[in-house]
Every structure is written in C-alpha cells, then in structure tokens.
C-alpha cells in the first residue's frame, strides 16, 4: 500500500510516509500561505484554529479542502516559510511525481537522518542504487509461484491452528473481543512465519509472561516507531538530536529499544543460518529470509557481519510492512461488512459455493483467485480506508506538475490516498458509498482501475511488489472468519451514515479509535 516497495507484504504497505502528516499537523497550518506561481493552483490559507477544530476528522478536512480546488491540489507554506508542501488528489499529478518524473522525487536525507537507527539501509529508507539493488532482488523472489503457494499454505495453517480456534473459544464463551487487537497479534505471528519461518505466538501472548522475548520485542518496536514519528513532528529537530547526543530522555529509551530490536532480528538471522547449514536441501526453506539469504550471496559483502546487517535491515523492513497494515485494513473491512448485510450475504454465498465438503472453510491459493466479490469488497474498503492515508516525497529540482502547479526544489510533494478515495470527480456521486460492485464487470469478474486513481499500494517504480500476496493474506483471513462466523460489531458497524464520520485515530496508521469490539455468532 503506498510505497511498500519490495518488503511490503500487506496492503496496506506501511512505509514511514508519515513525514507529510507530521508537517501538515505541526507546521503547515500555522500561518498564511503564499499564492502558488501557477494560476491553476488554489492555495490553502492554513491556520492552527482550523486544525484544532477539525483534529478529530483531520483526513476528511484535508479531503474537503482538496475537493474544492479545480486541480484537486493545494499549496501550504509552513511556519516562517520553513517548509512548503504541495498536496494533491489529482491522478495526473501522481503519475508525474511517482512515474514520469520519478527521479526528481525522492525519500531524501531527512528520512535517512531520522530513521537510520531503525531501518538502516533498508529499502524503505534509501534511494538510488541501494534501492534499485534491493528492488531487483525482491522483484525476482516476489514473482515466483512457489512463494505465492508457500504464503497461502502458511496462512491457512495459522488460520486453522490459531486464529479460528481462538475466535471459536470467544464465540463459545460469548465474549466481547477487540477484533483490531486480535488481527494485529495474528498479523505479527503471520508475517514472522511467512518472512522468517518463526512463530512468535503473539496471539496467545496474553497467556505468556509480559517479560517474554516476543513481548519485549513488540513493545520495543512500537516504541521505536513512536519516537521516530515524534522526531519527524518535532518543530526543532535540534532538540531530539541533542537528547540523542547526551543519551537522555526518550532518546535514551529509544537506543535501548533499538538494542532489543537488533538482538531479536539477529537471533532470527543466526537461527536461519544454522538451519541452512544443517539442511542440505535448502530449497525446502521457502520463507522470505531464506530466499533473500540465497539471492544476496552474490552481492560481494566484505564479511559475514556486513551481510547480517543487510539481512537485519530486511528483517525489520518485513516486520514494519506486515505488523500493522494488514490488521488495519481488515479492521475497516469487517467494520464495513458489519454495517452492510447485503454485501456480507453475497460474500458468504461466494465462499459457500467454493468450499469443499471434505475441508469446509479451507481455501487454497487457486480457490482464493475465484473470489471476485470478496476481492472487490476488500478493494472497496481500501479505497475508503487506506491504512497509510498520506504519502510524501522530497523535490530535487524545480518542476511543474501535470495540473500546472509549480513545485520548487526542497519542497514536499504529497498525495492523500484517503482523499482520493472520496473524490466525486474520480469515483462519481456515490463515492461515499461502500459498493463493491463498482469493481466488477457485467460477468461479476473483478476489474482493476488505474493505479494513479487508486494508490493504496503506491504507484510507479516503487509500487508494492507484495500487492498480490497482500490480497492472498487478506482474502484468506476474511474468507476463513466469514465462513465460520457472523461478525457483529458492538457499535453497529460501518453503516452508510457512519462512513461520513468514521472513528479513526490521528496517528501513523489509519487505526480505528477504541478498537473494534465485536461478538461472534457461529454460522
């Protein structure tokens, strides 16, 4: 989903593109903006009062402002002119920034300085040759049929042995559970199984000591992401840099968290190295790390430590891509389905028609490809609720977008995937409706649209290589849960009226505020 590059396994690709969100909140709405040199661009008169009044609906506020401009584009100048941003929901502008003039819009040094401790030289954090090399390796691995089947089989195993029994117990005991939290835990277990062949069993961690290695890692990882976000949002970057230099406060705790993260990642790498040494038939190691270890063997590392650091950055990138984005995407999907009984019925009919009598509720990779309506419903959910709502790039040289908007060197060029899904000019007068049928042809077959109109998986050369695998995992989870249970949202779910005022948090991802409390009914 948005610039998940090679390591993104889930849609909702998480990619640390919260740079733009940070600037919008803390810098961009602090003073008046100047007129863009282009007469077709309508600048935003930003103000902190407007933000405070709309904080609970920030992304809808941005969408409202974009929709009122002829070019679906606004310009914002930050406090004292320290930053300049062009934000757009115009597909032609996205095509220009993310494809046709790709080399002019980069991650930049700011990403490196802020995220190096966490991401190192991983693909999310680099440009140029470093990015190209990792992309090339990943492109080969992600397009193998064996990997797709391995992922499908792994997910099905985890569903049968972990998630469905967990939900069955909650259903039997009539418990109210937070489905967002359950999906978050399951997604972490799943990404570790798919990517590294390791099962952390975090879904069962409520029965595990809080001092366990897994719990310590998850807490450290979440803290590191939070501090990285705060670094971006800091009005004075010198403050966090001084704290880092003096090793005090949040930066001291951040350093300790990175140590825990590194130990966890290196343990995974050493374990896989040992496994490979003891296994003469290495083709049986189908997890992504094993594949990358084999593909990276010809890159000419100086020593084993350098190779391990390279693999460490891949491990962290995989976890970053897969830990939260799938759970976020599926949370909104189940919320919407709970408020649209007609769509729920159509999905169940599709599942029931395919399920075998011998293994009911278990769907193979080939079965999943037949679920056109489920695929359309997931895509429609992603249109309305992309897990990463805003993405950003840094401009290297002066440029003019397709809309005629001028962008200067050093400015940020952003796009709002959330706003694009709610533009009447892009999707028609029913753009605020959850209507999976908009993705189906007359024969009920799923029909994708232009990537620059639907950028949930990012666009252009950095488009998410794991897009198909993201759908495999989301469809597997949604199919297994919906075949066995009716999901009843305590708040009534995402009925048509609530789509206009959804309960999201203003945070790194478009997570649901307060979680998704549900009850389950056995079908």
Coordinates of C-alpha atoms in Angstrom, one line a residue:
X1 CA 0.0 0.0 0.0
X2 CA 1.8 3.0 -0.5
X3 CA 5.4 2.7 -1.3
X4 CA 5.9 -0.7 0.4
X5 CA 8.5 -1.5 -2.2
X6 CA 9.9 -4.9 -2.1
X7 CA 9.3 -5.9 1.5
X8 CA 5.7 -4.9 1.6
X9 CA 3.6 -7.9 2.2
X10 CA 0.4 -6.2 3.2
X11 CA -1.8 -3.6 1.8
X12 CA -1.7 -1.7 3.2
X13 CA 2.3 -1.5 2.9
X14 CA 3.3 0.9 6.0
X15 CA 6.3 2.9 4.8
X16 CA 7.0 5.6 7.3
X17 CA 5.5 8.2 5.0
X18 CA 4.1 10.0 8.0
X19 CA 6.5 12.8 7.2
X20 CA 3.8 14.6 5.3
X21 CA 1.2 14.0 8.1
X22 CA 3.7 15.4 10.6
X23 CA 4.2 18.6 8.6
X24 CA 0.5 19.1 8.0
X25 CA -0.2 19.0 11.7
X26 CA 2.7 20.8 13.3
X27 CA 4.0 23.2 10.6
X28 CA 1.7 23.6 7.7
X29 CA -1.3 25.1 9.4
X30 CA 0.4 27.7 11.4
X31 CA 0.2 30.7 9.1
X32 CA -1.0 32.1 5.8
X33 CA 0.4 30.6 2.6
X34 CA 1.5 32.4 -0.5
X35 CA 0.0 32.1 -3.9
X36 CA 1.4 29.3 -5.9
X37 CA 3.1 30.7 -9.1
X38 CA 0.7 28.6 -11.1
X39 CA -2.7 30.3 -11.6
X40 CA -4.4 26.9 -11.7
X41 CA -3.4 26.1 -8.1
X42 CA -5.6 27.3 -5.3
X43 CA -3.5 27.7 -2.1
X44 CA -4.8 26.9 1.4
X45 CA -4.9 29.6 4.0
X46 CA -3.8 27.4 6.8
X47 CA -4.4 28.1 10.5
X48 CA -3.9 26.3 13.7
X49 CA -7.5 27.1 14.7
X50 CA -8.8 25.2 11.7
X51 CA -6.7 22.2 12.6
X52 CA -7.8 22.2 16.2
X53 CA -11.5 22.4 15.2
X54 CA -11.0 19.5 12.7
X55 CA -8.5 17.4 14.5
X56 CA -10.9 14.5 15.1
X57 CA -11.6 14.5 11.3
X58 CA -8.2 15.6 10.0
X59 CA -8.1 13.4 6.9
X60 CA -11.7 14.4 6.0
X61 CA -10.8 18.0 6.5
X62 CA -7.9 17.7 4.0
X63 CA -10.2 15.9 1.6
X64 CA -12.8 18.7 1.9
X65 CA -10.1 21.3 1.0
X66 CA -8.7 19.3 -1.9
X67 CA -12.2 18.7 -3.4
X68 CA -12.9 22.5 -3.5
X69 CA -10.0 23.2 -5.8
X70 CA -10.2 22.9 -9.7
X71 CA -7.0 20.9 -9.8
X72 CA -7.6 18.8 -6.6
X73 CA -4.3 20.4 -5.4
X74 CA -3.4 22.8 -2.6
X75 CA -0.3 24.6 -1.6
X76 CA 0.7 25.2 2.1
X77 CA 3.6 27.2 3.5
X78 CA 4.8 26.3 6.9
X79 CA 5.7 28.4 9.9
X80 CA 8.1 31.3 9.0
X81 CA 8.3 29.7 5.5
X82 CA 10.4 26.8 6.9
X83 CA 8.6 24.3 4.7
X84 CA 6.5 24.2 1.6
X85 CA 4.1 21.5 0.6
X86 CA 2.0 20.7 -2.4
X87 CA -0.7 18.2 -1.5
X88 CA -2.7 16.6 -4.3
X89 CA -5.5 14.2 -5.0
X90 CA -5.1 14.5 -8.8
X91 CA -4.2 11.2 -10.6
X92 CA -2.3 13.1 -13.3
X93 CA -0.1 14.7 -10.7
X94 CA 0.6 11.3 -9.1
X95 CA 1.5 9.9 -12.4
X96 CA 4.0 12.8 -12.9
X97 CA 5.5 12.5 -9.4
X98 CA 5.6 8.8 -9.0
X99 CA 6.3 7.6 -12.5
X100 CA 7.1 10.0 -15.4
X101 CA 9.5 12.3 -13.3
X102 CA 10.3 9.6 -10.7
X103 CA 14.0 10.6 -10.3
X104 CA 13.0 14.1 -9.2
X105 CA 11.0 13.0 -6.2
X106 CA 12.9 11.0 -3.5
X107 CA 12.8 10.0 0.1
X108 CA 15.8 12.3 0.8
X109 CA 18.3 12.8 3.6
X110 CA 15.6 13.6 6.2
X111 CA 14.4 10.0 6.1
X112 CA 17.9 8.8 6.5
X113 CA 18.8 11.0 9.5
X114 CA 15.6 10.2 11.3
X115 CA 15.1 6.5 10.5
X116 CA 18.6 5.2 10.1
X117 CA 18.8 3.6 13.6
X118 CA 15.6 1.7 13.0
X119 CA 15.7 0.9 9.3
X120 CA 19.4 1.2 8.5
X121 CA 19.9 0.8 4.7
X122 CA 16.6 -1.0 4.2
X123 CA 14.6 -0.4 1.1
X124 CA 12.0 1.9 2.8
X125 CA 14.8 4.3 3.7
X126 CA 17.0 4.6 0.7
X127 CA 17.1 6.0 -2.9
X128 CA 19.2 5.4 -5.9
X129 CA 21.4 2.3 -6.3
X130 CA 20.8 0.9 -2.8
X131 CA 17.1 1.0 -3.5
X132 CA 17.4 -0.4 -7.0
X133 CA 19.6 -3.4 -5.9
X134 CA 17.1 -4.4 -3.2
X135 CA 14.2 -3.9 -5.6
X136 CA 15.8 -6.1 -8.2
X137 CA 16.4 -9.0 -5.8
X138 CA 12.9 -8.7 -4.4
X139 CA 11.2 -8.5 -7.7
X140 CA 12.5 -11.9 -8.7
X141 CA 11.6 -13.5 -5.4
X142 CA 8.1 -12.0 -5.1
X143 CA 7.1 -13.2 -8.5
X144 CA 7.8 -16.9 -8.0
X145 CA 4.8 -19.2 -8.0
X146 CA 6.3 -21.3 -5.2
X147 CA 6.4 -18.3 -2.9
X148 CA 2.8 -17.5 -3.5
X149 CA 1.7 -21.0 -2.7
X150 CA 4.0 -21.1 0.3
X151 CA 2.4 -17.9 1.7
X152 CA -1.1 -19.3 1.0
X153 CA -0.3 -22.6 2.7
X154 CA 1.3 -20.9 5.7
X155 CA -1.6 -18.5 6.3
X156 CA -4.1 -21.4 6.0
X157 CA -2.1 -23.4 8.6
X158 CA -2.1 -20.4 11.0
X159 CA -5.8 -19.8 10.5
X160 CA -6.7 -23.5 11.2
X161 CA -4.4 -23.9 14.2
X162 CA -4.5 -20.5 15.7
X163 CA -7.0 -17.8 14.7
X164 CA -10.1 -19.9 14.2
X165 CA -9.7 -21.8 17.5
X166 CA -9.1 -18.5 19.3
X167 CA -12.3 -17.0 17.8
X168 CA -14.2 -20.2 18.4
X169 CA -13.4 -20.0 22.1
X170 CA -14.5 -16.4 22.2
X171 CA -17.7 -17.3 20.4
X172 CA -18.5 -20.3 22.7
X173 CA -18.0 -18.1 25.8
X174 CA -20.0 -15.2 24.3
X175 CA -17.0 -12.8 24.9
X176 CA -16.7 -9.3 23.5
X177 CA -13.3 -9.1 21.9
X178 CA -11.4 -6.3 20.2
X179 CA -11.0 -7.6 16.7
X180 CA -8.5 -4.9 15.8
X181 CA -6.2 -6.2 18.6
X182 CA -6.8 -9.8 17.6
X183 CA -5.9 -9.1 14.0
X184 CA -2.9 -7.1 15.0
X185 CA -1.5 -10.0 17.0
X186 CA -2.3 -12.6 14.3
X187 CA -0.7 -10.4 11.6
X188 CA 2.5 -10.2 13.5
X189 CA 2.6 -14.0 14.0
X190 CA 1.8 -14.4 10.3
X191 CA 4.4 -12.1 9.0
X192 CA 7.1 -13.8 11.1
X193 CA 6.0 -17.2 9.8
X194 CA 5.9 -16.1 6.2
X195 CA 9.1 -14.0 6.3
X196 CA 11.3 -15.9 8.6
X197 CA 9.8 -19.3 9.4
X198 CA 9.4 -18.3 13.0
X199 CA 6.2 -18.5 15.1
X200 CA 6.2 -15.9 18.0
X201 CA 2.7 -16.9 19.0
X202 CA 1.8 -13.4 20.0
X203 CA -1.9 -14.0 19.6
X204 CA -1.6 -16.2 22.7
X205 CA 0.7 -13.8 24.5
X206 CA -2.0 -12.9 27.0
X207 CA -1.1 -16.3 28.4
X208 CA 2.6 -15.6 28.2
X209 CA 4.7 -13.6 30.7
X210 CA 5.0 -10.0 29.8
X211 CA 8.8 -10.4 30.1
X212 CA 8.9 -12.8 27.3
X213 CA 11.2 -12.1 24.4
X214 CA 8.3 -11.6 22.0
X215 CA 6.5 -9.1 24.2
X216 CA 9.8 -7.2 24.8
X217 CA 10.4 -7.0 21.1
X218 CA 6.9 -5.9 20.2
X219 CA 7.0 -3.2 22.9
X220 CA 10.4 -2.0 21.8
X221 CA 9.3 -2.0 18.1
X222 CA 6.2 0.0 18.9
X223 CA 8.2 2.5 21.0
X224 CA 10.8 2.9 18.3
X225 CA 8.1 3.7 15.7
X226 CA 6.5 6.2 18.1
X227 CA 9.8 8.0 18.8
X228 CA 10.6 8.1 15.0
X229 CA 7.2 9.7 14.5
X230 CA 8.0 12.2 17.2
X231 CA 11.3 13.0 15.5
X232 CA 9.5 13.9 12.3
X233 CA 7.0 16.1 14.2
X234 CA 9.5 17.9 16.3
X235 CA 9.3 21.7 15.5
X236 CA 13.0 21.9 16.4
X237 CA 14.9 18.8 15.3
X238 CA 17.9 20.1 17.2
X239 CA 16.1 19.1 20.4
X240 CA 16.0 15.4 19.7
X241 CA 19.5 15.4 18.3
X242 CA 20.9 17.0 21.5
X243 CA 19.0 14.4 23.6
X244 CA 20.5 11.7 21.4
X245 CA 24.0 13.1 21.8
X246 CA 23.6 13.3 25.6
X247 CA 21.8 10.0 25.7
X248 CA 18.9 11.3 27.9
X249 CA 15.1 11.0 28.0
X250 CA 13.2 9.5 25.1
X251 CA 16.3 9.1 23.0
X252 CA 18.0 7.0 25.7
X253 CA 14.9 4.7 25.8
X254 CA 14.9 4.7 22.0
X255 CA 18.5 3.5 22.0
X256 CA 17.6 0.7 24.4
X257 CA 14.6 -0.2 22.2
X258 CA 16.8 -0.4 19.1
X259 CA 19.2 -2.8 21.0
X260 CA 16.3 -5.1 21.8
X261 CA 15.1 -4.9 18.1
X262 CA 18.6 -5.7 16.8
X263 CA 19.0 -8.7 19.1
X264 CA 15.7 -10.1 18.0
X265 CA 16.5 -9.7 14.3
X266 CA 20.0 -11.1 14.7
X267 CA 18.6 -14.1 16.6
X268 CA 16.3 -14.8 13.6
X269 CA 19.2 -14.5 11.1
X270 CA 21.6 -16.7 13.1
X271 CA 18.8 -19.3 13.5
X272 CA 18.2 -19.3 9.8
X273 CA 21.9 -19.6 9.0
X274 CA 22.1 -22.6 11.3
X275 CA 19.1 -24.1 9.7
X276 CA 20.6 -23.7 6.3
X277 CA 23.9 -25.3 7.4
X278 CA 22.1 -28.3 8.8
X279 CA 19.8 -28.7 5.8
X280 CA 21.4 -29.9 2.6
X281 CA 18.2 -29.4 0.6
X282 CA 17.9 -25.7 1.1
X283 CA 15.1 -25.4 -1.4
X284 CA 12.8 -26.6 1.4
X285 CA 13.4 -23.3 3.2
X286 CA 10.6 -21.3 1.5
X287 CA 10.4 -18.3 3.9
X288 CA 11.4 -14.9 2.5
X289 CA 14.5 -14.5 4.7
X290 CA 16.0 -17.8 3.4
X291 CA 15.3 -16.7 -0.2
X292 CA 17.0 -13.3 0.4
X293 CA 20.0 -15.0 2.0
X294 CA 20.4 -17.1 -1.1
X295 CA 19.8 -14.2 -3.5
X296 CA 22.2 -11.9 -1.6
X297 CA 25.1 -14.4 -1.6
X298 CA 26.5 -12.8 -4.8
X299 CA 26.4 -9.2 -3.7
X300 CA 30.0 -9.2 -2.6
X301 CA 29.8 -8.5 1.1
X302 CA 33.1 -7.7 2.8
X303 CA 32.4 -10.1 5.7
X304 CA 29.6 -12.1 7.4
X305 CA 28.8 -9.1 9.7
X306 CA 28.1 -6.9 6.7
X307 CA 25.8 -9.5 5.2
X308 CA 24.0 -9.9 8.5
X309 CA 23.5 -6.1 8.8
X310 CA 22.0 -6.2 5.3
X311 CA 19.7 -9.0 6.2
X312 CA 18.9 -7.3 9.5
X313 CA 17.5 -4.3 7.6
X314 CA 15.4 -6.6 5.5
X315 CA 14.0 -8.3 8.6
X316 CA 13.0 -5.0 10.2
X317 CA 11.5 -3.9 6.9
X318 CA 9.4 -7.0 6.6
X319 CA 8.1 -6.5 10.2
X320 CA 7.4 -2.9 9.6
X321 CA 5.5 -3.7 6.4
X322 CA 3.4 -6.5 7.8
X323 CA 2.9 -5.9 11.5
X324 CA 0.2 -3.3 11.4
X325 CA -1.1 -2.6 7.9
X326 CA -2.9 -5.9 7.3
X327 CA -4.7 -5.7 10.7
X328 CA -5.7 -2.1 10.0
X329 CA -7.0 -2.9 6.5
X330 CA -9.0 -5.9 7.7
X331 CA -10.4 -4.0 10.7
X332 CA -12.1 -1.4 8.5
X333 CA -13.2 -4.2 6.1
X334 CA -15.0 -6.1 8.9
X335 CA -16.5 -2.8 10.3
X336 CA -17.9 -2.1 6.8
X337 CA -19.2 -5.6 6.3
X338 CA -20.9 -5.5 9.7
X339 CA -22.9 -2.4 8.5
X340 CA -23.8 -3.9 5.1
X341 CA -25.6 -7.1 5.5
X342 CA -26.3 -7.4 1.8
X343 CA -22.6 -7.5 1.0
X344 CA -21.9 -9.9 3.8
X345 CA -24.5 -12.3 2.4
X346 CA -23.0 -12.1 -1.1
X347 CA -19.5 -12.9 0.2
X348 CA -20.8 -15.9 2.2
X349 CA -22.6 -17.2 -0.8
X350 CA -19.4 -17.0 -2.8
X351 CA -17.4 -18.8 -0.1
X352 CA -20.1 -21.5 0.4
X353 CA -20.1 -22.3 -3.3
X354 CA -16.4 -22.9 -3.4
X355 CA -15.9 -24.7 0.0
X356 CA -15.3 -28.4 -0.3
X357 CA -17.2 -31.0 1.7
X358 CA -14.0 -32.6 2.9
X359 CA -12.4 -29.4 4.2
X360 CA -15.1 -26.8 4.7
X361 CA -13.8 -23.3 5.2
X362 CA -10.3 -24.1 4.0
X363 CA -9.4 -22.4 0.8
X364 CA -6.4 -23.0 -1.4
X365 CA -4.5 -20.4 -3.4
X366 CA -6.4 -21.3 -6.5
X367 CA -9.7 -21.1 -4.6
X368 CA -8.9 -17.6 -3.5
X369 CA -8.4 -16.4 -7.0
X370 CA -12.1 -17.3 -7.7
X371 CA -13.4 -14.9 -5.1
X372 CA -14.2 -11.9 -7.2
X373 CA -16.8 -10.4 -4.9
X374 CA -14.6 -10.7 -1.9
X375 CA -11.7 -9.2 -3.8
X376 CA -13.9 -6.3 -4.8
X377 CA -15.2 -5.8 -1.3
X378 CA -11.6 -5.7 0.1
X379 CA -10.6 -3.3 -2.6
X380 CA -13.6 -1.0 -1.9
X381 CA -12.7 -1.0 1.7
X382 CA -9.1 0.0 0.8
X383 CA -10.5 2.8 -1.4
X384 CA -12.4 4.3 1.6
X385 CA -9.9 3.5 4.3
X386 CA -6.2 3.1 3.1
X387 CA -4.1 2.1 6.0
X388 CA -1.5 4.8 5.2
X389 CA -3.6 7.9 4.3
X390 CA -0.9 10.3 3.2
X391 CA 2.4 9.8 1.4
X392 CA 5.3 12.2 0.7
X393 CA 8.3 12.9 -1.5
X394 CA 11.1 15.5 -1.5
X395 CA 11.7 17.5 -4.7
X396 CA 15.2 17.6 -6.0
X397 CA 14.7 20.3 -8.7
X398 CA 12.1 22.8 -9.6
X399 CA 9.3 21.2 -11.5
X400 CA 5.7 21.7 -12.8
X401 CA 3.1 19.1 -12.2
X402 CA 0.6 18.0 -14.8
X403 CA -2.0 20.3 -13.3
X404 CA 0.3 23.3 -14.0
X405 CA 1.2 23.6 -10.3
X406 CA 4.8 24.8 -9.6
X407 CA 6.9 22.8 -7.2
X408 CA 10.3 24.2 -6.1
X409 CA 13.5 22.5 -5.1
X410 CA 13.3 21.3 -1.5
X411 CA 9.5 21.3 -1.4
X412 CA 7.5 18.3 -0.4
X413 CA 5.1 16.8 -2.9
X414 CA 2.4 14.8 -1.0
X415 CA -0.7 12.9 -2.0
X416 CA -3.7 11.9 0.1
X417 CA -4.8 8.4 -0.7
X418 CA -7.7 8.9 1.8
X419 CA -8.9 12.0 0.0
X420 CA -8.6 10.4 -3.5
X421 CA -11.0 7.6 -2.4
X422 CA -13.6 10.2 -1.6
X423 CA -13.4 12.5 -4.6
X424 CA -16.6 12.7 -6.5
X425 CA -14.7 13.8 -9.6
X426 CA -12.8 10.5 -9.5
X427 CA -15.5 8.0 -8.4
X428 CA -18.8 9.6 -9.1
X429 CA -21.7 10.8 -6.9
X430 CA -21.7 7.5 -5.0
X431 CA -18.1 7.9 -3.9
X432 CA -19.0 7.8 -0.2
X433 CA -20.9 4.5 -0.6
X434 CA -19.4 1.1 0.1
X435 CA -20.3 -0.5 -3.1
X436 CA -18.1 -3.5 -4.2
X437 CA -20.0 -3.8 -7.5
X438 CA -18.1 -0.7 -8.8
X439 CA -15.1 -3.1 -9.3
X440 CA -17.0 -5.8 -11.1
X441 CA -17.8 -6.2 -14.8
X442 CA -21.2 -7.4 -16.2
X443 CA -20.0 -11.0 -15.6
X444 CA -19.1 -10.4 -12.0
X445 CA -15.3 -10.5 -12.7
X446 CA -13.1 -8.1 -10.8
X447 CA -11.7 -5.3 -12.9
X448 CA -8.8 -3.2 -11.5
X449 CA -8.6 0.5 -12.2
X450 CA -5.7 2.9 -13.0
X451 CA -3.1 2.7 -10.2
X452 CA -2.9 6.5 -10.1
X453 CA -6.6 6.7 -9.2
X454 CA -6.3 4.0 -6.6
X455 CA -2.9 4.4 -4.9
X456 CA -3.4 2.2 -1.9
X457 CA -0.4 0.1 -3.0
X458 CA 1.6 3.1 -4.2
X459 CA 2.4 3.7 -7.8
X460 CA 5.1 3.7 -10.4
X461 CA 8.6 2.1 -10.0
X462 CA 8.1 1.9 -6.2
X463 CA 4.7 0.2 -6.5
X464 CA 4.3 -2.6 -3.9
X465 CA 5.7 -5.8 -5.1
X466 CA 3.8 -7.6 -2.4
X467 CA 0.4 -6.5 -3.6
X468 CA -0.8 -9.9 -4.8
X469 CA 0.5 -11.5 -1.6
X470 CA -1.3 -8.9 0.4
X471 CA -4.6 -9.9 -1.3
X472 CA -3.8 -13.6 -0.7
X473 CA -3.4 -13.0 3.0
X474 CA -6.4 -10.6 3.4
X475 CA -8.7 -12.9 1.4
X476 CA -7.5 -16.0 3.3
X477 CA -8.3 -14.3 6.7
X478 CA -11.5 -12.7 5.6
X479 CA -12.8 -16.0 4.0
X480 CA -11.9 -18.2 6.9
X481 CA -13.5 -15.8 9.5
X482 CA -16.7 -15.1 7.5
X483 CA -17.2 -18.7 6.6
X484 CA -17.3 -19.7 10.2
X485 CA -18.8 -16.7 12.0
X486 CA -21.1 -13.7 11.7
X487 CA -19.1 -10.7 13.0
X488 CA -21.4 -8.5 15.0
X489 CA -19.9 -5.0 15.7
X490 CA -21.0 -3.6 19.1
X491 CA -21.3 -0.1 17.6
X492 CA -23.4 -1.4 14.7
X493 CA -20.5 -1.3 12.2
X494 CA -19.9 0.9 9.2
X495 CA -23.4 1.6 8.0
X496 CA -23.7 4.2 5.2
X497 CA -24.3 7.1 7.6
X498 CA -21.1 6.4 9.7
X499 CA -18.8 6.3 6.6
X500 CA -19.2 10.1 6.6
X501 CA -17.8 10.3 10.1
X502 CA -15.5 7.2 10.7
X503 CA -13.9 6.6 14.1
X504 CA -10.2 6.8 13.1
X505 CA -7.2 7.9 15.2
X506 CA -4.9 10.7 14.1
X507 CA -1.7 8.6 14.1
X508 CA 0.8 6.8 11.9
X509 CA -1.8 4.5 10.5
X510 CA -5.5 4.9 10.0
X511 CA -6.3 2.8 13.0
X512 CA -9.8 2.6 14.4
X513 CA -10.2 4.7 17.5
X514 CA -11.1 2.5 20.5
X515 CA -10.6 -0.7 18.5
X516 CA -13.4 -2.8 17.1
X517 CA -15.4 -4.5 19.8
X518 CA -17.4 -7.4 18.4
X519 CA -19.3 -10.6 19.3
X520 CA -19.2 -13.6 17.1
X521 CA -22.1 -15.9 16.1
X522 CA -21.4 -19.3 14.7
X523 CA -23.0 -19.8 11.3

